[in-house]
mmCIF file of C-alpha atoms in Angstrom:
data_model
loop_
_atom_site.group_PDB
_atom_site.id
_atom_site.type_symbol
_atom_site.label_atom_id
_atom_site.label_comp_id
_atom_site.label_asym_id
_atom_site.label_seq_id
_atom_site.Cartn_x
_atom_site.Cartn_y
_atom_site.Cartn_z
ATOM 1 C CA MET A 992 150.269 154.781 138.489
ATOM 2 C CA ALA A 993 152.992 155.926 140.865
ATOM 3 C CA PRO A 994 156.453 154.475 140.070
ATOM 4 C CA ILE A 995 156.813 153.012 143.565
ATOM 5 C CA LEU A 996 153.554 151.048 143.228
ATOM 6 C CA ALA A 997 154.534 149.879 139.746
ATOM 7 C CA ALA A 998 157.883 148.677 141.106
ATOM 8 C CA ALA A 999 156.134 146.875 143.967
ATOM 9 C CA ILE A 1000 153.830 145.039 141.544
ATOM 10 C CA VAL A 1001 156.729 143.976 139.314
ATOM 11 C CA LEU A 1002 158.666 142.735 142.338
ATOM 12 C CA ALA A 1003 155.564 140.837 143.500
ATOM 13 C CA PHE A 1004 155.754 138.696 140.346
ATOM 14 C CA ILE A 1005 159.505 138.188 140.809
ATOM 15 C CA ALA A 1006 159.015 137.205 144.467
ATOM 16 C CA LEU A 1007 156.231 134.787 143.509
ATOM 17 C CA GLY A 1008 158.582 133.135 141.036
ATOM 18 C CA GLU A 1009 161.214 132.724 143.734
ATOM 19 C CA LEU A 1010 158.689 131.128 146.097
ATOM 20 C CA VAL A 1011 157.465 128.684 143.454
ATOM 21 C CA SER A 1012 161.043 127.763 142.605
ATOM 22 C CA LEU A 1013 161.816 127.071 146.253
ATOM 23 C CA TRP A 1014 158.643 125.027 146.752
ATOM 24 C CA SER A 1015 159.353 122.974 143.618
ATOM 25 C CA LYS A 1016 163.064 122.543 144.472
ATOM 26 C CA ALA A 1017 163.966 124.523 141.322
ATOM 27 C CA ARG A 1018 161.970 122.217 139.028
ATOM 28 C CA VAL A 1019 159.859 125.232 138.060
ATOM 29 C CA PRO A 1020 162.165 128.128 137.082
ATOM 30 C CA ALA A 1021 161.544 131.343 139.008
ATOM 31 C CA LEU A 1022 161.884 133.496 135.904
ATOM 32 C CA LEU A 1023 159.358 131.384 134.007
ATOM 33 C CA VAL A 1024 156.740 132.082 136.676
ATOM 34 C CA ALA A 1025 157.581 135.793 136.941
ATOM 35 C CA MET A 1026 157.722 136.522 133.226
ATOM 36 C CA LEU A 1027 154.732 134.406 132.289
ATOM 37 C CA GLY A 1028 152.705 136.011 135.073
ATOM 38 C CA VAL A 1029 153.578 139.538 133.978
ATOM 39 C CA PHE A 1030 152.836 138.732 130.333
ATOM 40 C CA VAL A 1031 149.480 137.074 131.007
ATOM 41 C CA PHE A 1032 148.300 139.778 133.409
ATOM 42 C CA ALA A 1033 149.338 142.525 130.974
ATOM 43 C CA LYS A 1034 147.556 140.912 128.020
ATOM 44 C CA ALA A 1035 144.470 140.354 130.158
ATOM 45 C CA GLY A 1036 144.415 144.066 131.005
ATOM 46 C CA ILE A 1037 144.826 143.450 134.736
ATOM 47 C CA ILE A 1038 148.080 145.441 134.878
ATOM 48 C CA PRO A 1039 149.173 148.250 132.521
ATOM 49 C CA ALA A 1040 151.320 147.300 129.544
ATOM 50 C CA ASP A 1041 153.803 150.021 130.516
ATOM 51 C CA LEU A 1042 154.076 148.834 134.125
ATOM 52 C CA VAL A 1043 157.783 147.991 133.929
ATOM 53 C CA GLU A 1044 158.685 151.277 132.268
ATOM 54 C CA THR A 1045 156.600 153.203 134.807
ATOM 55 C CA SER A 1046 158.480 151.549 137.658
ATOM 56 C CA THR A 1047 161.747 153.191 136.428
ATOM 57 C CA MET A 1048 163.478 149.883 137.196
ATOM 58 C CA VAL A 1049 164.683 149.612 133.589
ATOM 59 C CA ALA A 1050 166.501 152.931 133.935
ATOM 60 C CA LEU A 1051 168.047 151.704 137.187
ATOM 61 C CA GLY A 1052 169.141 148.513 135.438
ATOM 62 C CA ALA A 1053 170.874 150.462 132.694
ATOM 63 C CA LEU A 1054 172.643 152.524 135.363
ATOM 64 C CA ILE A 1055 173.769 149.598 137.486
ATOM 65 C CA GLN A 1056 174.710 147.152 134.729
ATOM 66 C CA PRO A 1057 178.400 148.176 134.342
ATOM 67 C CA ALA A 1058 178.797 147.927 138.121
ATOM 68 C CA LEU A 1059 177.137 144.501 138.047
ATOM 69 C CA MET A 1060 179.780 143.354 135.549
ATOM 70 C CA VAL A 1061 182.465 144.424 138.034
ATOM 71 C CA HIS A 1062 180.622 142.509 140.757
ATOM 72 C CA MET A 1063 180.579 139.380 138.582
ATOM 73 C CA GLY A 1064 184.335 139.657 138.200
ATOM 74 C CA SER A 1065 184.734 140.057 141.956
ATOM 75 C CA LEU A 1066 183.110 136.635 142.426
ATOM 76 C CA ILE A 1067 186.006 134.819 140.772
ATOM 77 C CA PRO A 1068 188.601 133.523 143.256
ATOM 78 C CA LEU A 1069 191.556 132.529 141.095
ATOM 79 C CA SER A 1070 192.663 129.834 143.561
ATOM 80 C CA VAL A 1071 189.375 127.934 143.189
ATOM 81 C CA ILE A 1072 189.508 128.202 139.407
ATOM 82 C CA ARG A 1073 193.027 126.731 139.449
ATOM 83 C CA GLN A 1074 191.801 123.810 141.553
ATOM 84 C CA GLN A 1075 188.808 123.172 139.287
ATOM 85 C CA TRP A 1076 190.422 123.930 135.914
ATOM 86 C CA ARG A 1077 188.959 120.793 134.368
ATOM 87 C CA ALA A 1078 185.419 121.931 135.164
ATOM 88 C CA VAL A 1079 186.245 125.328 133.638
ATOM 89 C CA LEU A 1080 187.430 123.721 130.390
ATOM 90 C CA ILE A 1081 184.402 121.418 130.174
ATOM 91 C CA ALA A 1082 181.988 124.308 130.737
ATOM 92 C CA LEU A 1083 183.765 126.458 128.155
ATOM 93 C CA ALA A 1084 183.815 123.662 125.588
ATOM 94 C CA GLY A 1085 180.106 122.974 126.007
ATOM 95 C CA MET A 1086 179.211 126.640 125.817
ATOM 96 C CA VAL A 1087 181.336 127.402 122.740
ATOM 97 C CA VAL A 1088 180.180 124.343 120.775
ATOM 98 C CA GLY A 1089 176.550 124.996 121.741
ATOM 99 C CA VAL A 1090 176.718 128.580 120.476
ATOM 100 C CA ASP A 1091 178.505 127.433 117.299
ATOM 101 C CA PHE A 1092 175.725 124.930 116.648
ATOM 102 C CA VAL A 1093 173.079 127.624 117.076
ATOM 103 C CA LEU A 1094 174.862 130.059 114.768
ATOM 104 C CA ALA A 1095 175.457 127.370 112.136
ATOM 105 C CA ALA A 1096 171.973 125.827 112.163
ATOM 106 C CA VAL A 1097 169.593 128.612 113.208
ATOM 107 C CA THR A 1098 171.030 131.296 110.910
ATOM 108 C CA PRO A 1099 170.030 129.552 107.634
ATOM 109 C CA LEU A 1100 166.669 128.532 109.102
ATOM 110 C CA PHE A 1101 165.520 131.773 110.714
ATOM 111 C CA GLY A 1102 168.219 134.408 110.150
ATOM 112 C CA PHE A 1103 171.304 135.719 111.926
ATOM 113 C CA GLU A 1104 169.316 137.996 114.228
ATOM 114 C CA TYR A 1105 167.442 135.021 115.687
ATOM 115 C CA ALA A 1106 170.701 133.115 116.177
ATOM 116 C CA VAL A 1107 172.280 136.040 118.024
ATOM 117 C CA ALA A 1108 169.116 136.602 120.063
ATOM 118 C CA GLY A 1109 169.243 133.042 121.376
ATOM 119 C CA SER A 1110 172.975 132.399 121.739
ATOM 120 C CA GLY A 1111 173.779 134.660 124.695
ATOM 121 C CA PRO A 1112 170.808 133.585 126.835
ATOM 122 C CA LEU A 1113 171.351 129.909 125.949
ATOM 123 C CA ALA A 1114 174.905 130.002 127.310
ATOM 124 C CA GLY A 1115 174.101 132.174 130.292
ATOM 125 C CA GLY A 1116 171.522 133.807 132.490
ATOM 126 C CA ILE A 1117 169.871 137.102 133.306
ATOM 127 C CA VAL A 1118 172.879 139.334 132.698
ATOM 128 C CA SER A 1119 173.744 137.957 129.253
ATOM 129 C CA THR A 1120 170.041 138.086 128.331
ATOM 130 C CA ALA A 1121 169.861 141.736 129.333
ATOM 131 C CA LEU A 1122 173.000 142.474 127.286
ATOM 132 C CA THR A 1123 171.503 140.699 124.285
ATOM 133 C CA THR A 1124 168.187 142.511 124.634
ATOM 134 C CA GLN A 1125 169.897 145.886 124.848
ATOM 135 C CA GLY A 1126 172.089 145.033 121.863
ATOM 136 C CA LEU A 1127 169.104 144.039 119.748
ATOM 137 C CA THR A 1128 167.242 147.194 120.692
ATOM 138 C CA GLY A 1129 170.277 149.340 119.948
ATOM 139 C CA ALA A 1130 170.599 147.720 116.521
ATOM 140 C CA GLY A 1131 166.999 148.626 115.709
ATOM 141 C CA VAL A 1132 165.672 145.060 115.923
ATOM 142 C CA ALA A 1133 161.988 144.816 116.828
ATOM 143 C CA GLY A 1134 159.053 142.428 116.714
ATOM 144 C CA ALA A 1135 159.291 138.704 117.328
ATOM 145 C CA VAL A 1136 163.120 138.632 117.413
ATOM 146 C CA LEU A 1137 163.155 140.883 120.459
ATOM 147 C CA VAL A 1138 161.126 138.322 122.433
ATOM 148 C CA VAL A 1139 163.525 135.437 121.732
ATOM 149 C CA PRO A 1140 166.125 136.178 124.471
ATOM 150 C CA THR A 1141 163.442 136.314 127.150
ATOM 151 C CA LEU A 1142 161.737 133.105 125.997
ATOM 152 C CA VAL A 1143 165.047 131.233 125.807
ATOM 153 C CA LEU A 1144 165.866 132.375 129.347
ATOM 154 C CA MET A 1145 162.417 131.314 130.557
ATOM 155 C CA LEU A 1146 162.488 127.842 129.000
ATOM 156 C CA GLN A 1147 166.120 126.713 128.843
ATOM 157 C CA SER A 1148 166.135 124.918 132.190
ATOM 158 C CA LEU A 1149 163.104 122.751 131.346
ATOM 159 C CA PRO A 1150 164.992 120.220 129.160
ATOM 160 C CA SER A 1151 168.392 120.528 130.851
ATOM 161 C CA MET A 1152 167.599 120.114 134.540
ATOM 162 C CA PRO A 1153 165.910 116.675 134.369
ATOM 163 C CA LEU A 1154 168.807 115.303 132.288
ATOM 164 C CA THR A 1155 171.330 116.775 134.734
ATOM 165 C CA ASN A 1156 169.516 115.205 137.666
ATOM 166 C CA LEU A 1157 169.462 111.803 135.932
ATOM 167 C CA LEU A 1158 173.183 111.843 135.076
ATOM 168 C CA LEU A 1159 174.292 113.078 138.502
ATOM 169 C CA ARG A 1160 172.152 110.488 140.242
ATOM 170 C CA ARG A 1161 173.790 107.700 138.215
ATOM 171 C CA TYR A 1162 177.223 109.123 138.984
ATOM 172 C CA ALA A 1163 176.448 109.359 142.703
ATOM 173 C CA LEU A 1164 175.149 105.779 142.797
ATOM 174 C CA HIS A 1165 178.283 104.603 140.981
ATOM 175 C CA LEU A 1166 180.522 106.276 143.555
ATOM 176 C CA ARG A 1167 178.440 105.091 146.480
ATOM 177 C CA ASP A 1168 178.264 101.468 145.357
ATOM 178 C CA ALA A 1169 181.955 101.323 144.412
ATOM 179 C CA ALA A 1170 182.871 102.615 147.863
ATOM 180 C CA ALA A 1171 180.381 100.642 149.947
ATOM 181 C CA PRO A 1172 182.834 98.392 151.838
ATOM 182 C CA ARG A 1173 185.179 101.238 152.722
ATOM 183 C CA SER A 1174 182.389 103.641 153.623
ATOM 184 C CA GLN A 1175 181.094 101.102 156.127
ATOM 185 C CA ARG A 1176 184.464 101.066 157.885
ATOM 186 C CA ARG A 1177 185.062 104.837 157.975
ATOM 187 C CA SER A 1178 182.823 107.782 158.723
ATOM 188 C CA ASP A 1179 185.050 110.610 157.410
ATOM 189 C CA THR A 1180 185.101 109.604 153.759
ATOM 190 C CA THR A 1181 185.456 112.201 151.042
ATOM 191 C CA LEU A 1182 186.368 112.047 147.383
ATOM 192 C CA THR A 1183 189.442 112.832 145.381
ATOM 193 C CA ASP A 1184 190.160 114.669 142.141
ATOM 194 C CA PRO A 1185 190.008 114.014 139.225
ATOM 195 C CA PRO A 1186 186.693 112.127 139.003
ATOM 196 C CA THR A 1187 187.552 109.410 136.499
ATOM 197 C CA ALA A 1188 185.180 106.647 135.527
ATOM 198 C CA ASP A 1189 186.554 104.276 138.178
ATOM 199 C CA ALA A 1190 186.734 106.858 140.951
ATOM 200 C CA THR A 1191 186.025 105.655 144.482
ATOM 201 C CA PHE A 1192 185.771 107.163 147.917
ATOM 202 C CA THR A 1193 189.029 107.741 149.785
ATOM 203 C CA ASP A 1194 189.879 108.861 153.271
ATOM 204 C CA ARG A 1195 191.847 111.909 152.051
ATOM 205 C CA PRO A 1196 189.704 115.077 152.207
ATOM 206 C CA THR A 1197 189.824 117.486 149.306
ATOM 207 C CA ALA A 1198 190.897 121.063 149.859
ATOM 208 C CA ASP A 1199 188.274 123.049 148.120
ATOM 209 C CA ALA A 1200 184.695 122.092 148.583
ATOM 210 C CA THR A 1201 183.270 121.122 151.925
ATOM 211 C CA ALA A 1202 181.795 124.525 152.697
ATOM 212 C CA GLU A 1203 178.257 125.508 151.832
ATOM 213 C CA PRO A 1204 178.178 127.773 148.776
ATOM 214 C CA PRO A 1205 177.214 131.392 149.338
ATOM 215 C CA ARG A 1206 173.590 132.134 148.567
ATOM 216 C CA ASP A 1207 174.416 134.689 145.908
ATOM 217 C CA GLY A 1208 176.183 132.150 143.770
ATOM 218 C CA GLY A 1209 179.662 133.323 144.665
ATOM 219 C CA LEU A 1210 182.403 130.808 145.022
ATOM 220 C CA GLY A 1211 183.888 131.882 148.287
ATOM 221 C CA GLY A 1212 187.583 131.825 148.881
ATOM 222 C CA GLY A 1213 187.916 135.477 149.805
ATOM 223 C CA ALA A 1214 188.205 135.310 153.576
ATOM 224 C CA ALA A 1215 191.897 134.411 153.778
ATOM 225 C CA ARG A 1216 193.165 135.788 150.500
ATOM 226 C CA ARG A 1217 196.552 137.472 150.436
ATOM 227 C CA THR A 1218 196.395 140.643 148.371
ATOM 228 C CA LEU A 1219 198.728 143.461 147.417
ATOM 229 C CA VAL A 1220 196.349 146.056 148.859
ATOM 230 C CA ARG A 1221 194.394 145.680 152.082
ATOM 231 C CA LEU A 1222 191.572 148.160 152.690
ATOM 232 C CA PRO A 1223 191.082 149.201 156.306
ATOM 233 C CA GLU A 1224 188.385 147.142 157.988
ATOM 234 C CA SER A 1225 186.301 150.279 158.574
ATOM 235 C CA LEU A 1226 186.131 150.859 154.823
ATOM 236 C CA ARG A 1227 185.590 147.193 153.948
ATOM 237 C CA GLU A 1228 182.468 147.235 156.143
ATOM 238 C CA ASN A 1229 181.176 150.630 154.982
ATOM 239 C CA GLN A 1230 178.346 149.921 152.554
ATOM 240 C CA LEU A 1231 178.233 153.395 151.002
ATOM 241 C CA PHE A 1232 181.983 153.407 150.400
ATOM 242 C CA LEU A 1233 181.788 149.986 148.752
ATOM 243 C CA LEU A 1234 178.908 151.157 146.569
ATOM 244 C CA PHE A 1235 181.049 154.133 145.535
ATOM 245 C CA LEU A 1236 183.952 151.807 144.648
ATOM 246 C CA VAL A 1237 181.877 149.482 142.483
ATOM 247 C CA LEU A 1238 180.171 152.371 140.691
ATOM 248 C CA LEU A 1239 183.559 153.986 140.090
ATOM 249 C CA ALA A 1240 184.928 150.753 138.640
ATOM 250 C CA GLY A 1241 181.750 150.386 136.565
ATOM 251 C CA SER A 1242 182.227 153.919 135.231
ATOM 252 C CA ALA A 1243 185.800 153.052 134.273
ATOM 253 C CA ALA A 1244 184.533 149.953 132.435
ATOM 254 C CA PHE A 1245 181.918 152.033 130.609
ATOM 255 C CA TYR A 1246 184.409 154.644 129.393
ATOM 256 C CA LEU A 1247 186.986 151.998 128.466
ATOM 257 C CA GLY A 1248 184.282 150.438 126.324
ATOM 258 C CA GLN A 1249 183.614 153.803 124.681
ATOM 259 C CA TRP A 1250 187.292 154.470 123.989
ATOM 260 C CA THR A 1251 188.334 150.991 122.828
ATOM 261 C CA GLY A 1252 185.223 149.632 121.116
ATOM 262 C CA VAL A 1253 185.373 146.548 123.363
ATOM 263 C CA SER A 1254 182.127 146.107 125.294
ATOM 264 C CA TYR A 1255 181.998 147.591 128.787
ATOM 265 C CA SER A 1256 180.744 144.229 130.031
ATOM 266 C CA ILE A 1257 184.062 142.583 129.165
ATOM 267 C CA TRP A 1258 185.980 145.472 130.720
ATOM 268 C CA GLY A 1259 183.801 145.195 133.823
ATOM 269 C CA LEU A 1260 184.583 141.503 134.220
ATOM 270 C CA ALA A 1261 188.298 142.128 133.712
ATOM 271 C CA LEU A 1262 188.386 145.018 136.183
ATOM 272 C CA GLY A 1263 186.414 143.040 138.745
ATOM 273 C CA ILE A 1264 188.804 140.093 138.538
ATOM 274 C CA ALA A 1265 191.949 142.244 138.582
ATOM 275 C CA LEU A 1266 190.927 144.725 141.281
ATOM 276 C CA THR A 1267 189.644 141.958 143.547
ATOM 277 C CA ALA A 1268 192.849 139.937 143.104
ATOM 278 C CA LEU A 1269 194.864 143.046 144.010
ATOM 279 C CA GLY A 1270 192.672 143.785 147.029
ATOM 280 C CA VAL A 1271 191.399 147.147 145.784
ATOM 281 C CA LEU A 1272 187.873 145.713 145.772
ATOM 282 C CA PRO A 1273 186.560 143.163 148.263
ATOM 283 C CA ASP A 1274 184.994 140.055 146.784
ATOM 284 C CA LYS A 1275 181.208 139.972 146.224
ATOM 285 C CA ILE A 1276 181.223 143.754 146.443
ATOM 286 C CA LEU A 1277 177.555 144.376 145.605
ATOM 287 C CA GLU A 1278 176.600 141.803 148.223
ATOM 288 C CA ARG A 1279 178.783 143.536 150.803
ATOM 289 C CA SER A 1280 177.198 146.895 149.956
ATOM 290 C CA ASN A 1281 173.720 145.355 150.344
ATOM 291 C CA SER A 1282 172.895 146.360 146.761
ATOM 292 C CA PHE A 1283 172.874 143.056 144.894
ATOM 293 C CA GLY A 1284 169.176 142.252 145.320
ATOM 294 C CA LEU A 1285 168.033 145.599 143.950
ATOM 295 C CA ALA A 1286 170.557 145.386 141.109
ATOM 296 C CA MET A 1287 169.307 141.953 140.052
ATOM 297 C CA ALA A 1288 165.674 143.070 140.239
ATOM 298 C CA ALA A 1289 166.508 145.948 137.912
ATOM 299 C CA ILE A 1290 168.301 143.613 135.482
ATOM 300 C CA ILE A 1291 165.307 141.272 135.481
ATOM 301 C CA CYS A 1292 163.119 144.254 134.555
ATOM 302 C CA ILE A 1293 165.317 144.903 131.498
ATOM 303 C CA VAL A 1294 164.623 141.319 130.433
ATOM 304 C CA ILE A 1295 160.885 141.521 131.141
ATOM 305 C CA ALA A 1296 160.311 144.846 129.386
ATOM 306 C CA PRO A 1297 160.329 143.505 125.773
ATOM 307 C CA LEU A 1298 157.839 140.813 126.750
ATOM 308 C CA MET A 1299 155.450 143.449 128.090
ATOM 309 C CA GLY A 1300 155.467 145.234 124.739
ATOM 310 C CA ALA A 1301 155.231 142.084 122.629
ATOM 311 C CA SER A 1302 152.005 140.916 121.076
ATOM 312 C CA ILE A 1303 150.709 137.386 121.372
ATOM 313 C CA ALA A 1304 151.414 137.045 117.644
ATOM 314 C CA ASP A 1305 155.096 137.953 118.267
ATOM 315 C CA VAL A 1306 155.367 135.286 120.935
ATOM 316 C CA LEU A 1307 153.762 132.637 118.711
ATOM 317 C CA VAL A 1308 156.037 133.522 115.775
ATOM 318 C CA SER A 1309 159.118 133.263 117.967
ATOM 319 C CA LEU A 1310 158.241 129.841 119.415
ATOM 320 C CA ALA A 1311 159.627 127.847 116.476
ATOM 321 C CA PRO A 1312 163.082 129.511 116.536
ATOM 322 C CA VAL A 1313 163.162 129.319 120.336
ATOM 323 C CA VAL A 1314 162.523 125.561 120.290
ATOM 324 C CA ALA A 1315 165.171 125.143 117.588
ATOM 325 C CA ILE A 1316 167.673 127.206 119.598
ATOM 326 C CA LEU A 1317 167.048 125.168 122.747
ATOM 327 C CA LEU A 1318 167.291 121.747 121.084
ATOM 328 C CA ILE A 1319 170.220 122.526 118.781
ATOM 329 C CA GLY A 1320 172.057 124.473 121.462
ATOM 330 C CA MET A 1321 171.594 121.753 124.067
ATOM 331 C CA LEU A 1322 172.879 119.152 121.603
ATOM 332 C CA GLY A 1323 175.958 121.291 120.971
ATOM 333 C CA ILE A 1324 176.560 121.777 124.705
ATOM 334 C CA LEU A 1325 176.354 118.017 125.265
ATOM 335 C CA ILE A 1326 178.728 117.259 122.381
ATOM 336 C CA GLY A 1327 181.250 119.916 123.393
ATOM 337 C CA GLY A 1328 181.106 118.820 127.017
ATOM 338 C CA ALA A 1329 181.411 115.153 126.081
ATOM 339 C CA VAL A 1330 184.480 115.696 123.918
ATOM 340 C CA MET A 1331 186.301 117.728 126.583
ATOM 341 C CA THR A 1332 185.224 115.272 129.281
ATOM 342 C CA LYS A 1333 186.751 112.428 127.264
ATOM 343 C CA LEU A 1334 189.980 114.360 126.674
ATOM 344 C CA LEU A 1335 190.343 115.096 130.388
ATOM 345 C CA GLY A 1336 189.511 111.544 131.482
ATOM 346 C CA TRP A 1337 186.477 112.513 133.547
ATOM 347 C CA ASP A 1338 183.402 110.409 134.055
ATOM 348 C CA PRO A 1339 180.776 111.640 131.536
ATOM 349 C CA ARG A 1340 178.091 111.297 134.191
ATOM 350 C CA LEU A 1341 179.732 114.264 135.910
ATOM 351 C CA GLY A 1342 181.271 116.056 132.929
ATOM 352 C CA MET A 1343 178.013 116.338 130.993
ATOM 353 C CA PRO A 1344 176.106 117.944 133.904
ATOM 354 C CA VAL A 1345 178.977 120.410 134.360
ATOM 355 C CA ALA A 1346 178.537 121.448 130.714
ATOM 356 C CA LEU A 1347 174.752 121.653 131.086
ATOM 357 C CA THR A 1348 175.035 124.174 133.936
ATOM 358 C CA ALA A 1349 175.197 126.800 131.155
ATOM 359 C CA MET A 1350 171.437 126.311 130.792
ATOM 360 C CA PHE A 1351 170.455 126.932 134.418
ATOM 361 C CA GLY A 1352 173.349 128.073 136.636
ATOM 362 C CA PHE A 1353 173.062 128.955 140.320
ATOM 363 C CA PRO A 1354 171.058 128.244 142.458
ATOM 364 C CA ALA A 1355 169.615 125.407 140.367
ATOM 365 C CA ASP A 1356 173.003 123.637 140.158
ATOM 366 C CA TYR A 1357 173.338 123.728 143.949
ATOM 367 C CA LEU A 1358 169.764 122.554 144.535
ATOM 368 C CA ILE A 1359 170.108 119.673 142.065
ATOM 369 C CA VAL A 1360 173.281 118.473 143.787
ATOM 370 C CA GLN A 1361 171.604 118.677 147.192
ATOM 371 C CA GLU A 1362 168.629 116.669 145.964
ATOM 372 C CA VAL A 1363 170.850 114.013 144.366
ATOM 373 C CA VAL A 1364 173.042 113.738 147.453
ATOM 374 C CA ARG A 1365 170.068 113.388 149.805
ATOM 375 C CA SER A 1366 168.464 110.709 147.650
ATOM 376 C CA THR A 1367 171.600 108.590 147.128
ATOM 377 C CA GLY A 1368 173.673 108.951 150.304
ATOM 378 C CA ARG A 1369 172.628 106.402 152.916
ATOM 379 C CA ASP A 1370 173.934 108.378 155.873
ATOM 380 C CA GLU A 1371 175.396 111.785 156.616
ATOM 381 C CA ALA A 1372 178.974 110.646 155.970
ATOM 382 C CA GLU A 1373 178.123 109.329 152.506
ATOM 383 C CA GLN A 1374 176.094 112.417 151.686
ATOM 384 C CA GLU A 1375 178.974 114.710 152.656
ATOM 385 C CA ALA A 1376 181.418 112.602 150.644
ATOM 386 C CA LEU A 1377 179.209 112.775 147.568
ATOM 387 C CA ARG A 1378 178.611 116.481 148.022
ATOM 388 C CA THR A 1379 182.349 117.116 148.288
ATOM 389 C CA ARG A 1380 182.965 115.395 144.963
ATOM 390 C CA ILE A 1381 180.019 116.711 142.964
ATOM 391 C CA LEU A 1382 179.296 120.236 144.197
ATOM 392 C CA PRO A 1383 182.565 122.136 143.402
ATOM 393 C CA PRO A 1384 182.761 121.297 139.671
ATOM 394 C CA MET A 1385 179.038 121.999 139.272
ATOM 395 C CA LEU A 1386 179.334 125.436 140.882
ATOM 396 C CA ILE A 1387 182.491 126.283 138.937
ATOM 397 C CA GLY A 1388 180.895 125.083 135.689
ATOM 398 C CA GLY A 1389 177.827 127.237 136.236
ATOM 399 C CA PHE A 1390 179.885 130.257 137.126
ATOM 400 C CA THR A 1391 182.226 129.834 134.156
ATOM 401 C CA SER A 1392 179.384 129.811 131.651
ATOM 402 C CA VAL A 1393 176.526 131.780 133.194
ATOM 403 C CA SER A 1394 178.435 134.476 135.058
ATOM 404 C CA ALA A 1395 181.474 134.973 132.835
ATOM 405 C CA GLY A 1396 181.689 133.244 129.459
ATOM 406 C CA SER A 1397 178.155 134.022 128.320
ATOM 407 C CA ILE A 1398 178.707 137.728 128.986
ATOM 408 C CA VAL A 1399 181.683 137.711 126.625
ATOM 409 C CA ILE A 1400 179.739 135.755 123.992
ATOM 410 C CA ALA A 1401 176.694 138.029 124.194
ATOM 411 C CA SER A 1402 178.853 141.151 124.012
ATOM 412 C CA VAL A 1403 180.736 139.919 120.945
ATOM 413 C CA LEU A 1404 177.679 138.665 119.061
ATOM 414 C CA VAL A 1405 175.517 141.766 119.509
ATOM 415 C CA SER A 1406 178.404 143.873 118.211
ATOM 416 C CA LEU A 1407 178.053 142.003 114.889
ATOM 417 C CA LEU A 1408 174.429 143.058 114.338
#
């Protein structure tokens, strides 16, 4: 089969997953549909078992991954993180305690390799799963363990999203009902920070969250940033020049990883944050170079590849540790998030969902908030007020864990294999 046709078939499954996710309002995870479809069709003999390898997308993913780390760092506007520092701490606490629970409980039950295989994906998304998969392969791990990261990524949103929806809906109803008399008198109501248990609507708009989030999961904030360096507009709009910059920064991260022994993924995040803050790189650089979609497709192929080579027996053997990782990890995330929420004086009906964003991230966090807001706000003013309160910490929580923290955790854990 020609590589271009193989790539088209793989992308057909990925696109189908995206469509199903949109139709189901993210209740059915896109990756679950894509990966399950590829696996079933391969085992049924409808598509070749080496389809993903033939597509050369895995090789592209390995090439682009350091640059993708730089891109992830370029998504972090420091001003927004300062405004939402409580959400950052809650997300970090949930993620760290969840991973600790997995390492402590899964290691004696199934072994350290299983615990490592599930920890990175549990606390993050596609990128941390790809890092974990590559780390396991590099350490010579094979068989059922190699399927665990992919299965955790496929299934982790199934228990976490319904609970998040339930908690956010109760929080939104609490805010709406507490503010009913005032909301009837004013049409420009928004919400204040911090969201304590007795929080109500006020007529003072917040400074950070009325805008729609970017579709790539970025956090915005780059349009009016003051930076030390300002690239000429002609270069900032030149897609090939931007692609050169991000690949150059990715190369620097790769060689720093070689020289220091610290994973290139951590160096990539650090360089992305620093160079974007200085103005050397524009924010969302892969998006601006029109390369992000292809990069993510290649990363997804890295995650799918082990599933294509796995036997049905491998998948069945890995189910028990995967279920244990999901349940134990989710319990740890809830406990860690609850403790930090209590310490910060936040309402647990918001703090717990912020912690749970580690298990689904963007765009599911955005879609859940939109669904909750539409179902609880009685008019456009109430819906906007609720959105202003709920959306920013949810986006920041998801970014903190999925796009940043989980990459560090995955990089550190696979180095211990």
